[in-house]
């Protein structure tokens, strides 16, 4: 049974320095509130895992939470670079950041393998690319025992903590997600511990088209965090703040303006711009 | 059908219109964000209404009225025939061989259509850290064919990629087959200067079409290798009024509030 | 784009003697009408594939359509044996039936691998069982290239024809399925050709909780077949005819009564009891 | 709490009640059809209301008011917290290690709790072709522990299985670990005569509990190997009125029209 906790309690209890942590949400339901709480609690030396690091990891990397990033596409969607990520990779600021990079298909297969309690996932991918030269620990050729054909194995991902945002939970901790569901289910099931932030806790989860339910006994902690995916979006609650994604390009380009913004909007409050 | 609007056609508009034209109707198309998404939606809203768009966020058959800024905007889910988990969109739909056309951009391309979207400079000490692979390597491998949209310059059309993120034709003809890639690879590369297609024998990208007002010499200057030019080089039909009007209307939705 | 065909046309066009054919539907939406049409068209030498052969394969086997069965559980659920299946295996009647048997988990992994265009699926399964001794062509040990751990590979299933029943299609051939979805999506995507029978063709597929949609361009043919899953059920249309499942035990126990029933209910009509 | 009803308790009822009691509350339980489903639902409707039932058809948290005849009756989907595809129920939920208890039946069991549900007689020339493996091999391997329900007779409690479909403790202690099976295996075997549990050292099934009115001798006679009997053998508490009433009410729903 999931514990219903306050977000600061959930992070304090479940996220530790040095952990591998995946905050997922494929452009939708990105757990910004949880990421900000991790920044406020000054976690360090995290291995951050996420297909699309997005602004939340730009902020966490710029705040010095991470020593390693496992990812597949690290840009500001439709806008350009993630400047804090680039500054960490290009200039070791504020601390050096080790990269482990994959393709989307590879990351998705790694999560699915983790959720399936398999040591590896299989796909047709990576062949012929230079990604292979930087991923010997996590990507390998594997031969089909029936046809002899060579395909690609990717190491399963089993993060210490998986964190996602969702629209709703009921009072027992059952979680409901609809719209783009991304890898939300996979990451909760693949992780040793999990936190789900939700827009609201309700008496009953009425069935909805396209909705999935994560039963309470498969979830670690549920924390209410209204607007907790902002500036990304929560289908049925609020839209993506495309303007903020565009403004972030300017805010994050410069170390000082980034730090000012973080001081004002993250370190001193529980909200986001 | 050249028009008054033609003089005002930007290089990006020209690229986008030509890319849209490259999509035939009833094509199942896996689209990346940015110019590919704009071009695919332009095709859908003009000559190819039954084109099916899939986005890597898991939306199948999206029919957005406004252009998405990200690959996973709510509009894509709301207008989709189906929304599936991300592992499924890659495993069952892309890898499953269901995609006719993949639409890709990149920071660099070489003469055999291989793409770099990872780094400029040394991998461990990059001059520019780019976003990375995303869905591109498997789209490049698995889609029936690939349309590439990329601005042409000596920095993007390079003799040697700084990093090979996605395979076009590899280092020699036959590499795709050797690597077990079912798709045909990049059959068309659309730039702000013209259109390149792979030579049937050597697979080397060859300029086959040039946009109005662009000279072959300028195309050569903006290519980091000795550019081959087709003997049958044709000039691109300028965008029609309809194409331009629809494209501009679409692009305006990107800026407008929801 | 799926073709909208009459069921007899769809079977005539897409199902050939000697084909491997999977009629799926995990207790729900079992394509009885399509199976009966295959019997009426007197297809022979089929390799029938199905996790739970159920009554429909008992009928097809008893009618002599099959030379091989690939399956994981061949009983009459909650009732007992499939007598026609047993008679074929135990006494080669009406023709010998080769068996290839798996576990449910293995069959599901084989379908998923087929839908994913992979030569094999991976699971933790079969180890220590005698199933291994009879499945060398389709089950093998495989080592994780990262951890060295041995897990199990199963050969992908790519039937010549996949056939499922669904609640609805629209006039373009998009298919909607809800309730227990089983392996309906997997088998349509894994098969070289596919037929979907539906309760009704409608103007629009209104979204429903728990529903999946198979887009028309992923489906071969759609054929209207009202009550086409009877005596199994179609969620939202009609219930499972548990009484018929119980009566089948008696009907099918004896070759003569089986043949009489088939003559009366299948060979001379398009319906089922 | 013995009652008037007790005299009328059938062997199946006794088995089912004892099996239901073996389920503690808040257990996540993967159930097969037949007696396992009846017992698990009886537990849910009596002492274990927060027990979670999963069926291999993909229904998670089903709370059927009427007993299902098949593993995929509509009732199971309608009353579920979630319905997932069959590949997912096996990969993410069972293999993912989310199941506390698997509930299995079989045609044969041996002294180390291995199960046969495939054939009686020779595999290629069977005397009786049984339904086969279904979900059993992976439930037996992956569930945290396994409850087996099986009628006890010399034909079902055999010295040597005709076919090993699902692994209990293999051929010797330590086999489960060697085979990489995370679950503890069959911790309790419930029959119409009593209850057997594996010896902590040898894993041999040992009679630890006997139902009212059953003699140890008759249990020995109906076991195809020299049956070990616990020194601490206890007698089963007879079904309470509540248990019997609820069980009979449940079973009646199986026959009633929908």
mmCIF file with all atom_site columns, C-alpha atoms in Angstrom, chain B residues 47 60 102 105 107 111 185 198 205 220 235 255:
data_model
loop_
_atom_site.group_PDB
_atom_site.id
_atom_site.type_symbol
_atom_site.label_atom_id
_atom_site.label_alt_id
_atom_site.label_comp_id
_atom_site.label_asym_id
_atom_site.label_entity_id
_atom_site.label_seq_id
_atom_site.pdbx_PDB_ins_code
_atom_site.Cartn_x
_atom_site.Cartn_y
_atom_site.Cartn_z
_atom_site.occupancy
_atom_site.B_iso_or_equiv
_atom_site.pdbx_formal_charge
_atom_site.auth_seq_id
_atom_site.auth_comp_id
_atom_site.auth_asym_id
_atom_site.auth_atom_id
_atom_site.pdbx_PDB_model_num
ATOM 1  C CA . UNK B 1 47  ? -2.518 17.518 -50.660 1.00 0.00 ? 47  UNK B CA 1
ATOM 2  C CA . UNK B 1 60  ? -0.940 7.604  -33.395 1.00 0.00 ? 60  UNK B CA 1
ATOM 3  C CA . UNK B 1 102 ? 10.521 8.892  -41.046 1.00 0.00 ? 102 UNK B CA 1
ATOM 4  C CA . UNK B 1 105 ? 16.554 16.757 -38.950 1.00 0.00 ? 105 UNK B CA 1
ATOM 5  C CA . UNK B 1 107 ? 23.091 19.172 -37.096 1.00 0.00 ? 107 UNK B CA 1
ATOM 6  C CA . UNK B 1 111 ? 27.703 12.618 -48.388 1.00 0.00 ? 111 UNK B CA 1
ATOM 7  C CA . UNK B 1 185 ? 17.393 4.946  -45.846 1.00 0.00 ? 185 UNK B CA 1
ATOM 8  C CA . UNK B 1 198 ? 21.210 9.389  -53.287 1.00 0.00 ? 198 UNK B CA 1
ATOM 9  C CA . UNK B 1 205 ? 23.905 12.548 -52.169 1.00 0.00 ? 205 UNK B CA 1
ATOM 10 C CA . UNK B 1 220 ? 28.659 23.866 -53.963 1.00 0.00 ? 220 UNK B CA 1
ATOM 11 C CA . UNK B 1 235 ? 14.223 23.973 -60.491 1.00 0.00 ? 235 UNK B CA 1
ATOM 12 C CA . UNK B 1 255 ? 2.873  31.450 -31.151 1.00 0.00 ? 255 UNK B CA 1
#
